[in-house]
XYZ file of C-alpha atoms in Angstrom:
273
model
C 108.515 144.553 39.835
C 105.673 142.362 41.055
C 104.080 142.572 44.473
C 103.338 139.672 46.770
C 100.418 137.390 47.618
C 99.835 136.764 51.321
C 97.826 133.681 52.325
C 96.147 134.768 55.543
C 94.295 132.479 57.945
C 91.217 133.918 59.631
C 89.368 132.811 62.803
C 87.048 129.818 62.510
C 84.755 131.229 65.166
C 86.500 133.093 67.960
C 87.970 136.459 66.919
C 90.556 136.214 69.695
C 92.319 133.607 67.546
C 93.252 136.233 64.922
C 97.014 136.710 65.170
C 98.740 140.092 65.576
C 100.751 139.361 62.431
C 97.584 138.713 60.419
C 96.118 142.012 61.619
C 99.317 143.834 60.615
C 99.500 142.229 57.168
C 95.861 143.009 56.333
C 96.513 146.581 57.363
C 99.590 146.860 55.124
C 98.538 145.195 51.851
C 97.129 147.224 48.972
C 93.972 145.105 48.669
C 92.287 141.922 49.917
C 90.834 139.045 47.863
C 87.932 137.735 49.952
C 85.646 134.732 49.514
C 82.675 136.810 50.731
C 83.297 140.527 51.235
C 80.219 140.759 53.478
C 81.828 138.332 55.924
C 85.329 139.776 55.698
C 84.211 143.377 56.210
C 82.914 142.415 59.670
C 86.351 141.050 60.561
C 88.080 144.140 59.194
C 85.755 146.501 61.025
C 86.306 144.660 64.307
C 90.050 145.276 64.031
C 89.674 148.751 62.526
C 91.222 147.746 59.202
C 90.136 149.674 56.118
C 91.272 148.177 52.825
C 89.648 147.743 49.394
C 88.413 144.246 48.690
C 87.899 142.087 45.613
C 85.336 139.271 45.773
C 87.049 136.018 44.772
C 84.991 132.838 45.031
C 84.211 129.563 43.232
C 81.957 130.977 40.502
C 84.099 133.963 39.489
C 87.581 132.631 40.252
C 88.792 132.485 36.638
C 87.818 136.019 35.644
C 88.538 137.660 38.997
C 91.737 135.648 39.481
C 93.196 137.222 36.351
C 92.376 140.683 37.704
C 94.062 139.915 41.032
C 97.181 138.510 39.354
C 97.482 141.495 36.999
C 97.385 143.896 39.933
C 100.032 141.933 41.836
C 102.265 141.732 38.747
C 101.919 145.504 38.438
C 103.411 145.883 41.898
C 100.501 145.757 44.362
C 100.397 143.424 47.354
C 97.328 141.294 48.065
C 96.087 139.163 50.948
C 93.757 136.291 50.148
C 91.319 135.286 52.898
C 88.453 132.848 53.192
C 85.355 133.237 55.373
C 86.952 131.108 58.091
C 90.225 129.243 58.366
C 93.093 128.897 55.918
C 92.552 129.759 52.248
C 92.990 126.901 49.741
C 91.673 124.221 52.140
C 88.419 123.118 50.423
C 88.445 126.619 48.956
C 89.020 128.239 45.511
C 92.075 130.057 46.873
C 94.016 126.976 45.771
C 93.732 128.093 42.138
C 94.912 131.658 42.768
C 97.898 130.485 44.802
C 98.912 127.959 42.144
C 98.672 130.599 39.401
C 100.688 133.034 41.500
C 103.512 130.476 41.715
C 103.252 129.858 37.955
C 103.645 133.597 37.320
C 106.666 133.952 39.581
C 104.761 135.918 42.229
C 106.140 135.543 45.778
C 103.643 133.791 48.079
C 103.927 134.189 51.849
C 101.981 132.383 54.574
C 100.319 134.044 57.548
C 98.986 130.906 59.292
C 95.755 130.738 61.213
C 93.297 128.159 62.563
C 92.235 125.231 60.390
C 89.004 123.412 61.204
C 90.056 119.864 60.281
C 93.311 119.915 62.268
C 91.630 121.515 65.277
C 88.782 118.994 65.163
C 91.182 116.054 64.955
C 93.092 117.341 67.966
C 89.827 117.704 69.914
C 88.444 114.332 68.894
C 90.845 111.995 70.660
C 90.798 109.793 67.558
C 93.986 108.254 66.141
C 95.990 111.152 64.696
C 99.197 109.282 63.861
C 98.059 108.889 60.259
C 95.040 110.604 58.731
C 93.644 111.859 55.437
C 91.482 114.893 54.760
C 88.576 114.169 52.389
C 86.803 117.555 52.525
C 83.165 117.861 51.472
C 81.317 114.993 49.798
C 79.521 115.726 46.537
C 75.828 116.643 46.626
C 75.464 114.328 43.626
C 74.360 110.938 44.958
C 76.325 108.645 42.584
C 79.508 110.723 43.012
C 79.099 110.733 46.787
C 78.662 106.942 46.900
C 81.654 106.510 44.588
C 83.830 108.680 46.839
C 82.887 106.700 49.944
C 83.445 103.382 48.189
C 86.908 104.541 47.104
C 87.968 105.134 50.710
C 86.088 102.374 52.549
C 89.301 100.317 52.839
C 91.365 103.324 53.963
C 93.287 102.388 57.123
C 94.028 105.958 58.187
C 91.635 108.152 60.169
C 89.429 110.063 57.718
C 88.215 113.655 58.079
C 85.183 115.091 56.297
C 83.391 118.449 56.378
C 79.587 118.558 56.321
C 76.775 121.095 56.467
C 73.885 120.576 58.929
C 71.169 120.055 56.301
C 73.144 117.183 54.735
C 74.450 115.555 57.912
C 71.910 112.728 58.366
C 72.096 111.732 54.720
C 75.892 111.641 54.892
C 75.912 109.562 58.074
C 73.552 107.042 56.427
C 75.774 106.843 53.352
C 78.827 106.321 55.549
C 77.101 103.547 57.490
C 76.240 101.819 54.218
C 79.776 102.143 52.852
C 81.899 101.655 55.982
C 79.775 99.609 58.343
C 79.152 100.745 61.918
C 82.473 102.418 62.708
C 83.425 104.791 65.497
C 83.090 108.485 64.736
C 83.798 111.787 66.437
C 81.413 114.544 65.408
C 82.874 117.979 66.113
C 80.782 121.113 65.667
C 80.988 124.881 66.175
C 84.742 124.818 66.843
C 85.949 127.719 69.068
C 82.359 129.016 69.386
C 80.038 129.050 72.403
C 78.397 125.733 71.488
C 81.572 123.828 70.593
C 80.900 120.122 71.116
C 82.604 116.788 70.511
C 80.431 113.673 70.253
C 82.297 110.369 70.274
C 79.953 107.601 69.202
C 79.247 105.106 66.392
C 77.682 105.865 63.022
C 74.435 104.037 63.864
C 74.077 105.789 67.233
C 74.823 109.148 65.616
C 72.019 108.557 63.097
C 69.598 107.701 65.897
C 70.630 110.833 67.814
C 70.076 113.209 64.910
C 66.676 111.716 64.111
C 65.415 113.508 67.221
C 67.990 116.305 67.487
C 68.077 118.732 64.573
C 71.648 119.233 63.268
C 72.868 122.789 63.737
C 76.187 124.425 62.976
C 79.086 123.361 60.795
C 80.398 119.828 61.295
C 83.728 118.037 61.045
C 83.394 114.247 60.947
C 86.344 112.151 62.152
C 85.934 108.503 61.079
C 88.146 105.648 62.231
C 90.004 103.866 59.470
C 89.210 100.374 58.271
C 90.342 97.457 60.401
C 92.315 94.573 58.958
C 89.101 92.598 58.724
C 86.989 94.167 55.997
C 83.229 94.329 56.566
C 81.381 91.426 54.962
C 78.009 92.484 53.566
C 74.988 90.196 53.486
C 72.239 90.199 50.888
C 69.967 91.829 53.471
C 72.502 94.655 53.896
C 72.606 95.166 50.141
C 68.822 95.168 49.772
C 68.434 97.630 52.631
C 70.872 99.997 50.935
C 69.195 99.597 47.544
C 65.745 100.275 48.980
C 66.977 103.434 50.685
C 68.515 104.652 47.442
C 65.244 103.869 45.684
C 63.272 105.762 48.328
C 65.520 108.767 47.680
C 64.491 108.808 44.010
C 66.887 106.455 42.276
C 65.435 103.859 39.910
C 65.316 100.299 41.222
C 67.846 99.177 38.643
C 70.337 101.953 39.429
C 69.796 101.484 43.154
C 70.623 97.784 42.839
C 73.694 98.676 40.767
C 74.986 101.173 43.367
C 74.334 98.701 46.191
C 76.230 96.028 44.276
C 79.264 98.314 43.938
C 79.235 99.038 47.672
C 78.603 95.524 48.966
C 80.030 93.208 46.347
C 76.687 91.366 46.152
C 75.422 90.601 42.640
C 73.150 93.262 41.209
C 70.706 90.628 39.920
C 70.331 89.078 43.383
C 69.711 92.480 44.962
C 67.211 93.470 42.295
C 65.230 90.241 42.636
C 65.038 90.608 46.410
C 63.893 94.229 46.078
C 60.845 93.097 44.086
C 59.665 90.591 46.671
């Protein structure tokens, strides 16, 4: 008889948010599949929980996932946890949970905090309809493509971002979306929790003189009925910035053309003036 996989939410900052049920489940399972055992052991020690752990993360998920599933199928119970928040939300736990279902393993939820939902609630932005877009790619063309795919999205959009990539992402969003309203939420449930409601252009100006710190959730208003109309100057500005970041002039003009709808040839010619 197989065991069970528990999907356990962990605090996103404040340990007081860890539920009594989550503490009980982690204390009862046979082992824990953790994104980073060095992070999880601190949580376990705080609550005096002593259980063996298996490291399960993006780069070992296939090999280690098979090990976890074999142990559960043999009758052991396992709790999967991420460093912070709910497993499977922008997290490799999604694969393990899917494979557990495919193998007939019972999966049980032990809910906990989730950064994107908490940030949306804090932001005061329209929450009637929203979409979660997660992290943008570090690959420039893929990142631009992603933003272009959602620039006409009418729902509120939610993104995660790391501090060292924040300014670049805000610039890319300004190029793709125009100067929309944004709520920038950081360090949720921690001492320095903040919510900044502003525009994309003002946010860029702010972070030019204020170094980004902490983990960020970006809440972007959806597109209005009137779609932004780009000028040739807008397109050239975007292309020149892409070129300054290392892209060839030709590819920069091509990417700017995709974003703005302005002809690549017109952008390229203006870039050379």
